[in-house]
Every structure is written in C-alpha cells, then in structure tokens.
Coordinates of C-alpha atoms and ligand atoms in Angstrom, one line a residue:
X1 CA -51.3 12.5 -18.0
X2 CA -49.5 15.5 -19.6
X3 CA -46.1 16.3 -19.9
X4 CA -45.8 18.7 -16.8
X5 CA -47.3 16.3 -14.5
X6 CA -45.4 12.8 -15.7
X7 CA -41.8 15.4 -14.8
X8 CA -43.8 16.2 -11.3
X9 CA -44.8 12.5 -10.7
X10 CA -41.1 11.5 -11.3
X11 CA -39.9 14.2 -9.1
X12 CA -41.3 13.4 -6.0
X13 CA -40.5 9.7 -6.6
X14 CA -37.2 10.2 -6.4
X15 CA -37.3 12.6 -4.0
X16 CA -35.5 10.1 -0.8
X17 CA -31.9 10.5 -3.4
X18 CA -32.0 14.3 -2.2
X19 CA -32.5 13.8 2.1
X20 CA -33.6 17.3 3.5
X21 CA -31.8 18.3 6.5
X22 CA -33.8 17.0 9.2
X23 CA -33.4 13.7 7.3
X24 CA -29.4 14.5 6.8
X25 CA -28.9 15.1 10.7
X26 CA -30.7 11.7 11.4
X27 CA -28.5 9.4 9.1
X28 CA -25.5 11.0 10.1
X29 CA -26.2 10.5 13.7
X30 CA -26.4 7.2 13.8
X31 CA -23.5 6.7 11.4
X32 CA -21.4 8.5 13.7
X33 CA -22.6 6.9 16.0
X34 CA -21.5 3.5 14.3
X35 CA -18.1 4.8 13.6
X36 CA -17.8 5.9 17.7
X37 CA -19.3 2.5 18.5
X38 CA -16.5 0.9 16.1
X39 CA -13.6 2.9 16.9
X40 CA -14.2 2.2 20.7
X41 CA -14.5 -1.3 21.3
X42 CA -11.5 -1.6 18.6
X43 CA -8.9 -3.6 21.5
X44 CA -11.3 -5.4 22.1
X45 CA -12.3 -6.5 19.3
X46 CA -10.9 -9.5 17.3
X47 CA -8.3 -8.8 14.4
X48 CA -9.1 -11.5 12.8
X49 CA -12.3 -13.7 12.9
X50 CA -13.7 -16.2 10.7
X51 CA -17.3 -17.0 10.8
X52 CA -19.7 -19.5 9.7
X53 CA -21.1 -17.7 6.8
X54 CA -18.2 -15.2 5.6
X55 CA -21.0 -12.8 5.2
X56 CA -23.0 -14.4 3.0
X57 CA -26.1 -13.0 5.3
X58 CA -26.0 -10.4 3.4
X59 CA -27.2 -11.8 0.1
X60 CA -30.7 -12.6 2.4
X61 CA -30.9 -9.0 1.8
X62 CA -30.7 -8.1 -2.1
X63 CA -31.0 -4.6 -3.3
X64 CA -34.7 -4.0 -3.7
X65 CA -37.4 -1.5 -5.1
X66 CA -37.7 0.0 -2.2
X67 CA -35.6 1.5 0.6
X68 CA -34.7 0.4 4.0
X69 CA -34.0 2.0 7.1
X70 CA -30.3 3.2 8.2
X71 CA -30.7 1.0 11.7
X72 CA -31.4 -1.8 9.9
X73 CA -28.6 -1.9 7.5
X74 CA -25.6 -0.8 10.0
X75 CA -26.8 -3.8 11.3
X76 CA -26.0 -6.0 8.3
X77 CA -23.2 -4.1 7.6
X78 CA -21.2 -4.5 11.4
X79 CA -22.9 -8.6 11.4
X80 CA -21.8 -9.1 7.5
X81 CA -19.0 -7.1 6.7
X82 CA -17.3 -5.6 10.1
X83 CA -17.3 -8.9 12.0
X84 CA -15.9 -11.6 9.6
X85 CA -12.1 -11.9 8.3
X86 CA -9.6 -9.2 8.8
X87 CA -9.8 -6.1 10.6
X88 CA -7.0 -3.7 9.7
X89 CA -7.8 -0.9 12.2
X90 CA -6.6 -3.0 14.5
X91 CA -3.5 -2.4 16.3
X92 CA -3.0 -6.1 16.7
X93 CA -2.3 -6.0 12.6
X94 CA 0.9 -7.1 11.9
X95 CA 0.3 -9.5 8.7
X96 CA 0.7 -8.7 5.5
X97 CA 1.9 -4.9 4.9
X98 CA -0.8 -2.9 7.7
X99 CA -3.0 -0.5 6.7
X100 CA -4.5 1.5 9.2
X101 CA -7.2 4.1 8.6
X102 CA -6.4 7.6 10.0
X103 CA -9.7 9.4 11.1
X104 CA -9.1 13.2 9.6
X105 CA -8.2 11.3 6.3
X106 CA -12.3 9.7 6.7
X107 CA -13.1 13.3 7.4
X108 CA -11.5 14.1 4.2
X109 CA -13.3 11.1 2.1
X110 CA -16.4 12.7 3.8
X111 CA -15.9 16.4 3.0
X112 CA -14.4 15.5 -0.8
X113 CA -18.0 13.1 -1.5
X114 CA -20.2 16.3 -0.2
X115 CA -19.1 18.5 -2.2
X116 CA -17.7 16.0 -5.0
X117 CA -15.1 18.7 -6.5
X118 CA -13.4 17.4 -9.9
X119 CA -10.0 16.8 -9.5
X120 CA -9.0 15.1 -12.4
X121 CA -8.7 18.7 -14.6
X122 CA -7.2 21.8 -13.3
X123 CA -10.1 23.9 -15.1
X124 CA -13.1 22.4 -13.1
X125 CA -11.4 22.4 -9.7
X126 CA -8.1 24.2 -9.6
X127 CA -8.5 24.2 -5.9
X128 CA -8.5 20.5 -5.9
X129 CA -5.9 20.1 -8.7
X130 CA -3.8 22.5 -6.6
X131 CA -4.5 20.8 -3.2
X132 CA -3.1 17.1 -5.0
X133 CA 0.0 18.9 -6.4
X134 CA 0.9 20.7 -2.6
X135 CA 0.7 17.1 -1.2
X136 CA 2.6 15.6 -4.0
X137 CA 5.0 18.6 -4.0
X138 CA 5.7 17.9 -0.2
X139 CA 6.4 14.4 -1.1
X140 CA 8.4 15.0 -3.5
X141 CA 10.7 17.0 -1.1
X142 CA 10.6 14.2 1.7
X143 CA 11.4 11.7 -1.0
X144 CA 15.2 14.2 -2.0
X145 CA 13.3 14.6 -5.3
X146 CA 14.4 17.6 -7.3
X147 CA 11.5 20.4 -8.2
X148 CA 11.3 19.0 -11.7
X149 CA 9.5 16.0 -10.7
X150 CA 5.9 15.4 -11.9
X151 CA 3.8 12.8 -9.5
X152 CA 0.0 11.4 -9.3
X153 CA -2.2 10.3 -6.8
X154 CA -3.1 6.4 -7.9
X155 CA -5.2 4.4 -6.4
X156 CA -2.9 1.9 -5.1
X157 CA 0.5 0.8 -5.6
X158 CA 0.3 -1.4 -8.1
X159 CA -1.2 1.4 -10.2
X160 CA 1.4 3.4 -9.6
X161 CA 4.1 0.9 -10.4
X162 CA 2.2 0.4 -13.6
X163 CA 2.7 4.2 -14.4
X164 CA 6.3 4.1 -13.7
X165 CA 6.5 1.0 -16.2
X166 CA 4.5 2.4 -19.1
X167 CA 6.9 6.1 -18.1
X168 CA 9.9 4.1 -18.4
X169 CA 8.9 2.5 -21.6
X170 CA 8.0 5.6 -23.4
X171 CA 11.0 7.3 -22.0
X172 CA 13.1 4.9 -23.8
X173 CA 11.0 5.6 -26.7
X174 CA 11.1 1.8 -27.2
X175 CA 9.4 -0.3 -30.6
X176 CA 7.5 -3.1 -30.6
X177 CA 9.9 -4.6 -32.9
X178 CA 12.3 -4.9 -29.3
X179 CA 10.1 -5.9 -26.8
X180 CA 11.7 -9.6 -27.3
X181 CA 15.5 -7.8 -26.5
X182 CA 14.1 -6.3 -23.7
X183 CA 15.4 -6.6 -20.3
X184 CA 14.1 -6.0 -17.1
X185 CA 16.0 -6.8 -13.4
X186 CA 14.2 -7.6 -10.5
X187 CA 14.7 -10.1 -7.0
X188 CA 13.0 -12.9 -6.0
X189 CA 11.4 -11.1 -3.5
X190 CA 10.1 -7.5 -6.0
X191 CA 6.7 -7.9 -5.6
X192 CA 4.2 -9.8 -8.0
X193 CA 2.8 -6.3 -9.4
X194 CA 5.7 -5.8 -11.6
X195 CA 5.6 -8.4 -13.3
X196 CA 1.7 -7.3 -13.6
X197 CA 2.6 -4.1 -14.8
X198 CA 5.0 -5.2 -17.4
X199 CA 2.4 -7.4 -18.7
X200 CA 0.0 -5.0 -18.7
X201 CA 2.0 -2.8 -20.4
X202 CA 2.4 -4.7 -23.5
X203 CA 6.1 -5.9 -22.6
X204 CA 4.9 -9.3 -21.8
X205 CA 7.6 -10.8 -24.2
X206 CA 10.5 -9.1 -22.7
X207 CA 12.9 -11.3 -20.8
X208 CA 13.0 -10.8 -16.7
X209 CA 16.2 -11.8 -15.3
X210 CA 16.1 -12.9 -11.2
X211 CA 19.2 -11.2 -9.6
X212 CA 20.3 -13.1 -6.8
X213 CA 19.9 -12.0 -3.2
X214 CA 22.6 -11.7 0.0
X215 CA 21.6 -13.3 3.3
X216 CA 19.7 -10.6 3.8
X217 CA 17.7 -10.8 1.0
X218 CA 19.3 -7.9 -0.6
X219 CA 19.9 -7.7 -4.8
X220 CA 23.5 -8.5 -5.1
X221 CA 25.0 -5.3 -6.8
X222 CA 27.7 -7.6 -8.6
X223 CA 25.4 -10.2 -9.8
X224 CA 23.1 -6.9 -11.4
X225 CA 26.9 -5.5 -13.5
X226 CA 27.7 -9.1 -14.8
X227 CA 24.0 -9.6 -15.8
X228 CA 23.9 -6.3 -17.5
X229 CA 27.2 -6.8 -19.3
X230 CA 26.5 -10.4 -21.0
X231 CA 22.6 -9.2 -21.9
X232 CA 24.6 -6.3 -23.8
X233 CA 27.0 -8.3 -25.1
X234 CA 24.2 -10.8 -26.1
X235 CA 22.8 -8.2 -28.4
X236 CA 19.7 -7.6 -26.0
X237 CA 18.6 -4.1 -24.0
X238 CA 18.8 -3.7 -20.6
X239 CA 16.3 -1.2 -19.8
X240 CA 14.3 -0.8 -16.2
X241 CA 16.1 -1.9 -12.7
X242 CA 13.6 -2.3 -10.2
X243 CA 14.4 -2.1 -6.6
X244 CA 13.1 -2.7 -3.7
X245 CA 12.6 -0.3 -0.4
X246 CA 11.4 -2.9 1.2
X247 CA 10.4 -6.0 0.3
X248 CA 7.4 -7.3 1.0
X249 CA 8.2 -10.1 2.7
X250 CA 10.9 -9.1 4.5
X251 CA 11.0 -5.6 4.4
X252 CA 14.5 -5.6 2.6
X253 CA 15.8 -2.7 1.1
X254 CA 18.3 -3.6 -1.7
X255 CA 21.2 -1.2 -2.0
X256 CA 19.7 1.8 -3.8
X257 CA 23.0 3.8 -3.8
X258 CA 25.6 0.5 -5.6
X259 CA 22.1 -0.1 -7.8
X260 CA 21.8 3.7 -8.7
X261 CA 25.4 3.9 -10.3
X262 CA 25.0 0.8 -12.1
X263 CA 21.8 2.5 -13.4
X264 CA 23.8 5.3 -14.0
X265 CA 27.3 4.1 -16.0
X266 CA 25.0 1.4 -18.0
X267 CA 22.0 4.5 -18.8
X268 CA 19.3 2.1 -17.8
X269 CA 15.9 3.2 -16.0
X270 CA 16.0 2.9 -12.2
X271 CA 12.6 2.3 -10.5
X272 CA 12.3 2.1 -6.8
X273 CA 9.3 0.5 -5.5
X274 CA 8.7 2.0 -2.4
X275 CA 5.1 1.3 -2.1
X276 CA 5.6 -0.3 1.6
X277 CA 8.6 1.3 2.6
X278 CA 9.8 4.6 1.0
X279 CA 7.7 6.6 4.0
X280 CA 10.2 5.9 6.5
X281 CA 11.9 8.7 4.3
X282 CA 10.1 10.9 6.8
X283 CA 12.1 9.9 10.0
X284 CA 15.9 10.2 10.4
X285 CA 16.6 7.0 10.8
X286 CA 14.3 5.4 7.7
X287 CA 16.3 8.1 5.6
X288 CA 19.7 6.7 6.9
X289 CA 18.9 3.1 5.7
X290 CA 17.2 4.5 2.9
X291 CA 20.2 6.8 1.1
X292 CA 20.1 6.5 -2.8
X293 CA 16.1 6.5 -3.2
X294 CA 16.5 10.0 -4.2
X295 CA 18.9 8.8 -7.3
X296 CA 16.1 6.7 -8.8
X297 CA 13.5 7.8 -12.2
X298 CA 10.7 6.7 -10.7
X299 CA 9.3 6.1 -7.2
X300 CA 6.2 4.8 -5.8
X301 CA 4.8 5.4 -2.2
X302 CA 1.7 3.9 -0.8
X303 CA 0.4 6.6 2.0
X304 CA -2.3 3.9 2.2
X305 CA 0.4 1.6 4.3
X306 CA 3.4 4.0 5.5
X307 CA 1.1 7.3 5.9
X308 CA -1.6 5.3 7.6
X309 CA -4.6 6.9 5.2
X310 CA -7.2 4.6 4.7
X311 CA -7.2 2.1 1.6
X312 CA -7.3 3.6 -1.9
X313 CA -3.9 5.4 -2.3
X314 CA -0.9 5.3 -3.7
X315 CA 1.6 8.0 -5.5
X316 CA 3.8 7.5 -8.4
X317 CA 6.7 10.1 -8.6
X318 CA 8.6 11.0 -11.6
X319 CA 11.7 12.5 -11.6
X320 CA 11.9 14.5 -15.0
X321 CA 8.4 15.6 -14.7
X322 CA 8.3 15.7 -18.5
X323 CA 8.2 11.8 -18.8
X324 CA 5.5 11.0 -17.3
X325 CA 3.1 13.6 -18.8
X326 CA 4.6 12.7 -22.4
X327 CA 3.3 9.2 -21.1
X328 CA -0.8 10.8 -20.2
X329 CA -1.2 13.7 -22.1
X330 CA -3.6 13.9 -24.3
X331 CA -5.8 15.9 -26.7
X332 CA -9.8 16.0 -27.4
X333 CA -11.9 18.0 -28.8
X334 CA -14.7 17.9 -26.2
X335 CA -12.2 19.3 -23.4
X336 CA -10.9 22.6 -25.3
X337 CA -12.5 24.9 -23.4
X338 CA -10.1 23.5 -20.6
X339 CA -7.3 24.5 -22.1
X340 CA -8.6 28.0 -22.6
X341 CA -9.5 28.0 -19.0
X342 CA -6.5 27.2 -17.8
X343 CA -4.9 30.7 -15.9
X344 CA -1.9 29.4 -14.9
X345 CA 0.6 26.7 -16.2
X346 CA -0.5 24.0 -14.5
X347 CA -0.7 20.1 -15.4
X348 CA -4.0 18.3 -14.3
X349 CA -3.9 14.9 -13.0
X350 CA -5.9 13.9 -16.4
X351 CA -2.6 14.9 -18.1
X352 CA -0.2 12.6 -15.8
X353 CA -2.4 9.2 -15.2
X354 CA -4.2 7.1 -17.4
X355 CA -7.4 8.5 -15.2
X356 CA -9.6 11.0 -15.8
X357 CA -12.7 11.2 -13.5
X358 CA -11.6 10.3 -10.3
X359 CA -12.1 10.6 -6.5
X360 CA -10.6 13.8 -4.9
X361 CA -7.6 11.9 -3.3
X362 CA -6.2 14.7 -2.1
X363 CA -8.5 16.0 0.6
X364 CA -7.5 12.2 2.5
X365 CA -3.9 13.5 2.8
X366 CA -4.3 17.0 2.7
X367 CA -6.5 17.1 5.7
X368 CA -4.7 14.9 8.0
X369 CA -1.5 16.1 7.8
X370 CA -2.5 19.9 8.1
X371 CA -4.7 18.8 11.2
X372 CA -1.6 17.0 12.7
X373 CA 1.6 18.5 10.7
X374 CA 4.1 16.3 9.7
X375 CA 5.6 16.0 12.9
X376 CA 3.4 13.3 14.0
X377 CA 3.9 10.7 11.1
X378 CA 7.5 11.6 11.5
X379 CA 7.3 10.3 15.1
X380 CA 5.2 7.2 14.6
X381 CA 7.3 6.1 11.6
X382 CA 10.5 6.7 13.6
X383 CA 8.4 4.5 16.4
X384 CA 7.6 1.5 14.2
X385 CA 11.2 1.0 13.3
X386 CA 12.2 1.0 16.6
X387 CA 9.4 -1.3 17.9
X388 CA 10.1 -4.1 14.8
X389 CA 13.8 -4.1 16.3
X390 CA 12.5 -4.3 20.0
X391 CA 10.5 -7.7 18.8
X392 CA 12.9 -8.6 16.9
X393 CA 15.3 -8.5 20.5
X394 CA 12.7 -9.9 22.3
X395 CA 11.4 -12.7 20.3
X396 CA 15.2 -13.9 20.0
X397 CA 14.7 -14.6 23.6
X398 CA 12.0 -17.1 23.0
X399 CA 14.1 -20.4 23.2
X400 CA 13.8 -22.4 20.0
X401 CA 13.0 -19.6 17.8
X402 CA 15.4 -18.8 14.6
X403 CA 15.1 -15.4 13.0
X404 CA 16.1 -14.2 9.7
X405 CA 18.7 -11.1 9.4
X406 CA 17.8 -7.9 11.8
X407 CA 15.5 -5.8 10.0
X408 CA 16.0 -3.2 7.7
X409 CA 12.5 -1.3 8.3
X410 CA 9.5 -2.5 10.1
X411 CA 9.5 -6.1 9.3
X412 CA 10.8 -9.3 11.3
X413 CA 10.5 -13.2 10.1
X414 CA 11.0 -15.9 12.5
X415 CA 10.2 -19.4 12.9
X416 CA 9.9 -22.2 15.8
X417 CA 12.9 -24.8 15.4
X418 CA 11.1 -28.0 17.2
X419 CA 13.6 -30.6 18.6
X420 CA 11.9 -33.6 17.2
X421 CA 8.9 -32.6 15.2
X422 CA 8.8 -31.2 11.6
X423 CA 9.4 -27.6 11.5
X424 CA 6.9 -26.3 8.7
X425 CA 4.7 -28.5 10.2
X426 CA 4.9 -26.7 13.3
X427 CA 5.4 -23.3 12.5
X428 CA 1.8 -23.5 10.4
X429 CA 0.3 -25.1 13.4
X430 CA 2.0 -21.9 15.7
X431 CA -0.1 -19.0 12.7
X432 CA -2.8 -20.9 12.9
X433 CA -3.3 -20.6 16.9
X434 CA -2.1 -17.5 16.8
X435 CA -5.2 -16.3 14.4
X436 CA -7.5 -18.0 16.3
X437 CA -6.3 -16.4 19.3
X438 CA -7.4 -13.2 17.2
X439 CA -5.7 -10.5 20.0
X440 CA -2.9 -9.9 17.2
X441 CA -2.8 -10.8 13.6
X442 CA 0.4 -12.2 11.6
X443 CA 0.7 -13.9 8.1
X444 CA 3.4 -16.3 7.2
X445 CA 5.9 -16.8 4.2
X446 CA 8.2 -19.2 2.5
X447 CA 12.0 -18.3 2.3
X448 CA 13.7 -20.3 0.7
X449 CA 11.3 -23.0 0.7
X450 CA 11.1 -22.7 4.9
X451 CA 7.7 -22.3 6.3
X452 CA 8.5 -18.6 8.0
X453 CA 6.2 -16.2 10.6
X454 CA 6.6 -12.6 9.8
X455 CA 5.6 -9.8 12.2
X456 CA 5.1 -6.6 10.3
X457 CA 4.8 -3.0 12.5
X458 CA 2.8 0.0 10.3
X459 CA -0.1 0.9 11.9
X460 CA -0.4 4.2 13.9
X461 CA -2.1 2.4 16.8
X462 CA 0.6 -0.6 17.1
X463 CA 2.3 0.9 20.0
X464 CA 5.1 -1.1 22.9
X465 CA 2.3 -2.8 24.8
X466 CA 0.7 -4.4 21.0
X467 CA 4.1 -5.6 20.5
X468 CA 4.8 -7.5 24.3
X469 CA 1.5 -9.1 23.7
X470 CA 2.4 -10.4 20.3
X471 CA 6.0 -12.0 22.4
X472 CA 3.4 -13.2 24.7
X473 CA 0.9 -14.6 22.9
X474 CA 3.6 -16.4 20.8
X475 CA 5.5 -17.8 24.0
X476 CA 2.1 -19.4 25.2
X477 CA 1.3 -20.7 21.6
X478 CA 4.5 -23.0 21.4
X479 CA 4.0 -24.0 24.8
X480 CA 0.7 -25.3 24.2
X481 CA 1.6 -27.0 20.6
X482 CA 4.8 -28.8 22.3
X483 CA 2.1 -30.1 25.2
X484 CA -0.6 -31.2 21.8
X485 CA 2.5 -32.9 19.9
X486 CA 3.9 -34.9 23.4
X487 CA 0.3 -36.1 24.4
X488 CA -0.2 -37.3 20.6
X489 CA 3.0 -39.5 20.9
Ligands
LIG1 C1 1.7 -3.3 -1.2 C2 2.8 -3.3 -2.2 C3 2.6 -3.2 -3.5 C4 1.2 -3.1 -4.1 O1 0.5 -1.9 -3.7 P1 -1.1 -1.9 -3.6 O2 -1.3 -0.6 -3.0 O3 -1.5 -3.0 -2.7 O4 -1.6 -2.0 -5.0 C5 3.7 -3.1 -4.4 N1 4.9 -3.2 -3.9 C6 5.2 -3.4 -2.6 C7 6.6 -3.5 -2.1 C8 4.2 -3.5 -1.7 O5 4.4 -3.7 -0.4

C-alpha cells in the first residue's frame, strides 16, 4: 500500500473520534436525557447507599478495541457509579462540607470542553484569561480585598492553600538554612491540608505550634501573642498564622480581626483559609461574623462548597498581587511569542499557579452567576445560616441531646446523652441508622475525644422542609435505638 492510501485507511478508522451531526444530536439526546432523568428523581433518591459491589460491575466492562453504544454505558454508569456511596446533589447532604452542583455551571463545563479555549496564557485566549480575572476581580471585591490583589482559579482548596504557603514562603524570602527556626500557628481544628501544603512545600522541618482553642473552638488570641513572643525570644521565626473561616468540623471562625493585629505588630504572614466558609462574605450577616478576613495576605475560597459549582474549584487570593506572581512567573524560550502577543498588561494564570495547561475554570462561574446575578447566592447563603441556627433550635428540643456552642456559619454538632448506656457507643449506632435511612446524610466527629454528629447546611437545594426531616428522622432514630438497647437487657 502506498503512502496516500495507509493516511486514508487511518483516516476513516478513526473517523467515530469526530461524530457528525446527526451522530452529535443523538448522544446528546440521551445524555440529556440522563441528566433530566437524574435531576428528577433526585428526592427521591437515596443520599447515601452502599451496595454489594461498590461498583465493581464496572470492571466486567474493560475498555476495549472497539466502541460501545451510549444506552449501554449510561447504564453502567447510573448502576456503577450513580447508585453506590454518596450522592452530593442531594439536598439531604449535610456531612462533610456539601457540595452541590449548580446546573449553568455544567452548562459552562459543557460550552468550555466544545470549544476547549486555552486559558492558562493570556495570548491564546485572552477572552478566557479575561473571563477568570472578572470572576476573580468580583471576588476579590466581595472578599474587602483591595484592587492590588492577584488571585487564581485552583482546582480545589487544598491547591489553593498550597499556593498561599509557597506565596508566603517566597514573600519572606526565606533560606533553606531556616526552615528548622521556622514557625507556623495553627488550631487543632485548621484542616489537615496545611499541614499538606507545608510539607509539600519543602518546610517539612519547620516547627508547628497548636494554639489552644475557646469553648467554641476558637484560636485563643492570647495564647497566639505569648507563643509568638517566647518563639522570638527563643531565637526561632514566626512566620505564617493560619486561620480559620470556618472550621471544618465545626464551622468555627477564629477571631480574624484580634489574629490580624497580632499578624500585624509581630510582621508575620496572615493566611485565612476560607475554603468552606469565606462565601458567606456574600450575605450581610456572613460578613458580620466574618469582619477581619479582609485584613489577611492570603485567602482561599472553595466556590466548589460555598458557591455551589460543581467539584473541581477553588480560588487562592493574594493581597499584594506582586507575591504571588513573583511565586509562578516564569520564563522559556518556547513561549516568546506570548510575550510579544501580549496587547495589554495583563498576567495569565500560567504566570500566578504552578499550572499551565488547564481546564477553562472560568466559564463554571462565569456562566452561572451572569445567568442568575449575584443576588441569588447572596440569598441562599444568607438562607443556610439561618437554617443551621433553626436546627440548631430545633434539635435542642430533642430531649437527651447535648449541642456544642451555637454556630458561627452553617455548621451544628450534637450528640445523644443516653441515661444508662455508653454515649459514643450510641451516638455511632444513632449515624449509622441515620445513613441507612439514606433520606438525609450526616457524618460524625470527635471533639475532644467525644463521639459527636455534625449537621452541615451548603447546598442550594437544602431548603426548611430538608432540615425538619433531618429533626425528624433523628427523633425516630433514638427512639428506635433506646427500644433495640432495652429489649437487649
Ligand atoms: C474543604 C476544605 C479544604 C480543602 O479543600 P478541597 O477543595 O477539598 O481541596 C481546606 N480547608 C477547609 C476549611 C475546608 O473546609
């Protein structure tokens, strides 16, 4: 065979990777279809299930030579991958920290694959580029962040938090030679991808000193000063306070504002991770319990919890802009032309992340919020905080139920206090019947070594009626433990 008619052989081989659009309009349709199928049985379906094979079905199914039809994979996909363990788009979800899954922002995930701009480098796409930097820009603003600030769109939040890490590092311009002297301030309760980050970031040796907490699991402002001033006097350098806004667990927000001037008179870096909670920026009352954020270096947000986009974004904000792309800028000699290109003065997203090829994030936000405005996601944030206080009023009422403090954002912990039996034993038996119910989902927690509950309000479609059947569901769940325990005895 010559040449010409190997290339034309090949061609039409492959030919299925390009679908004309006859064979476009079909797929879609029964995708859509899916999606319409999924998103209307959603209350009724289970938020959590577990079943017998976890999905492993699938594997019956490898990837082969040749294709399969669409009906026959949505199939495997709802009985494989739909079906078992968690289901986030639920608005039973309260475990964990939600995630939800706005529909415009799948739009947007749709629209950014077709036409699969290049948003890592303002020269390829400065639409894209530009598109990231209005969402960030708006951010900014909601966050009080001054127009020098320089942001990124990550993937999550611990990518983020890893950015303001390595920001904070360089900004100090510290050696090697230091790392050992270096300290960092955290809680009990800062979530485990600091101390990721920071190991990540080369700073594994650096010593991490555990503020203590206030009943309500607040870092104790004092405790921070006297910490600071014997590591000085010690000969070591304090360098990066993290805070929390809120906690993971209990969705406390330390006190930003008494942590920002210590910051501030002792010249250390002050990162907020706000990967859960710094949204609630966007509603009155979130900014309220929220005052100070807006005095920290660095700031992460996760619009893939508080701004209910689907998984696969966070945002890291900077306040002197300049830090962070002194972190990410680079220089090769394969990407000149960019530079030339380049019309206006304008940073890419290659030049403020350790990323360069990456998905078009912005179209997920972009999309969504200009479909809606921010009026919406003002209103649903402003609804979650009051719903987390309504449960936390209501399940109060539940006799023999202890809460922690009242919340500060959208997260309540509770726990059954049995007369005679043990109470962790109890309390695990009270999650576990309230999975397997599956009509809401919560996850539990230790603190201070007591086996806790924790109801946690985020998603756009957890609205008053969600929350009464989580109060009801957990009423009827002790009752029935308390008649298991009595007929054991
Ligand atoms: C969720 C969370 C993170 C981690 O963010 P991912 O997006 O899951 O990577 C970090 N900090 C806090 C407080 C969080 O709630």
């Amino acid at each position: 065979m010559d040449l010409t008619a190997q290339i034309k052989k090949l061609e039409s081989a492959s030919n299925s990777l390009d679908p004309d659009s006859n064979a476009r309009n079909e797929i879609r349709e029964i995708i859509c279809r899916y999606s319409e199928t999924f998103l209307e049985s959603l209350s009724d379906r289970p938020v959590f299930k577990r079943t017998s094979d976890e999905g492993r079905g699938l594997d019956e199914s490898p990837i082969a030579e040749d294709g399969e039809d669409i009906v026959t994979l949505m199939d495997l996909f709802e009985r494989h991958v739909v079906d078992p363990g968690l289901n986030p788009a639920s608005p039973g979800h309260f475990g964990y920290i939600p995630g939800s899954g706005l529909y415009h922002a799948a739009l947007g995930d749709f629209l950014a694959a077709v036409t699969n701009r290049y948003s890592g480098i303002y020269a390829a796409s400065p639409g894209a580029v530009r598109m990231e930097q209005m969402v960030i820009r708006w951010l900014t603003k909601e966050m009080g962040y001054p127009e020098t600030a320089a942001g990124d769109l990550t993937s999550g939040g611990s990518i983020a938090n890893l950015s303001a890490v390595v920001t904070a590092r360089d900004a100090f311009e510290i050696k090697a030679k230091d790392y050992h002297r270096l300290v960092v301030y955290v809680t009990a309760h800062t979530h485990h991808c600091i101390g990721k980050a920071i190991r990540t970031a080369g700073l594994g040796e650096c010593l991490i000193r555990v503020i203590p907490v206030d009943a309500c699991y607040r870092m104790k402002p004092g405790d921070l000063e006297d910490r600071i001033a014997r590591d000085r006097k010690e000969n070591r350098i304090p360098w990066l306070i993290v805070a929390s806004a809120g906690t993971t667990d209990t969705g406390s927000v330390d006190p930003l504002e008494a942590l920002a001037a210590i910051a501030g008179d002792n010249r250390l870096w002050f990162h907020v991770d706000g990967a859960y909670g710094a949204s609630f920026m966007l509603c009155e009352r979130g900014r309220n319990i929220l005052k100070g954020i807006e005095r920290s270096d660095s700031l992460v947000v996760d619009p893939h919890k508080g701004l209910f986009i689907p998984f696969g974004t966070g945002v890291i904000l900077v306040k002197n802009g300049r830090n962070l792309h002194r972190s990410f800028d680079y220089q090769a000699n394969y990407m000149q032309d960019e530079k030339t290109l380049v019309a206006v003065d304008s940073l890419s997203p290659a030049e403020l992340s350790p990323e360069m090829t990456r998905h078009y994030r912005g179209m997920r936000l972009w999309l969504p919020l200009k479909l809606s405005g921010v009026g919406p996601f003002r209103a649903a944030l402003e609804e979650k905080l009051l719903l987390a206080r309504y449960f936390y009023e209501k399940v109060r009422q539940i006799e023999g139920i202890e809460t922690g403090p009242e919340p500060d954002l959208s997260i309540v912990i509770f726990r059954y206090v049995p007369e005679a039996s043990d109470a962790d034993f109890f309390n695990q038996k009270l999650i576990e019947k309230i999975m397997n119910d599956g009509r809401v989902f919560m996850s539990s927690t230790l603190i201070e070594q007591k086996f806790m509950l924790r109801l946690a309000v985020l998603s756009f479609r957890t609205h008053l009626e969600k929350v009464d059947q989580a109060i009801t569901i957990i009423r009827s769940a002790i009752e029935e433990i308390k008649r298991e325990l009595s007929s054991i005895d």
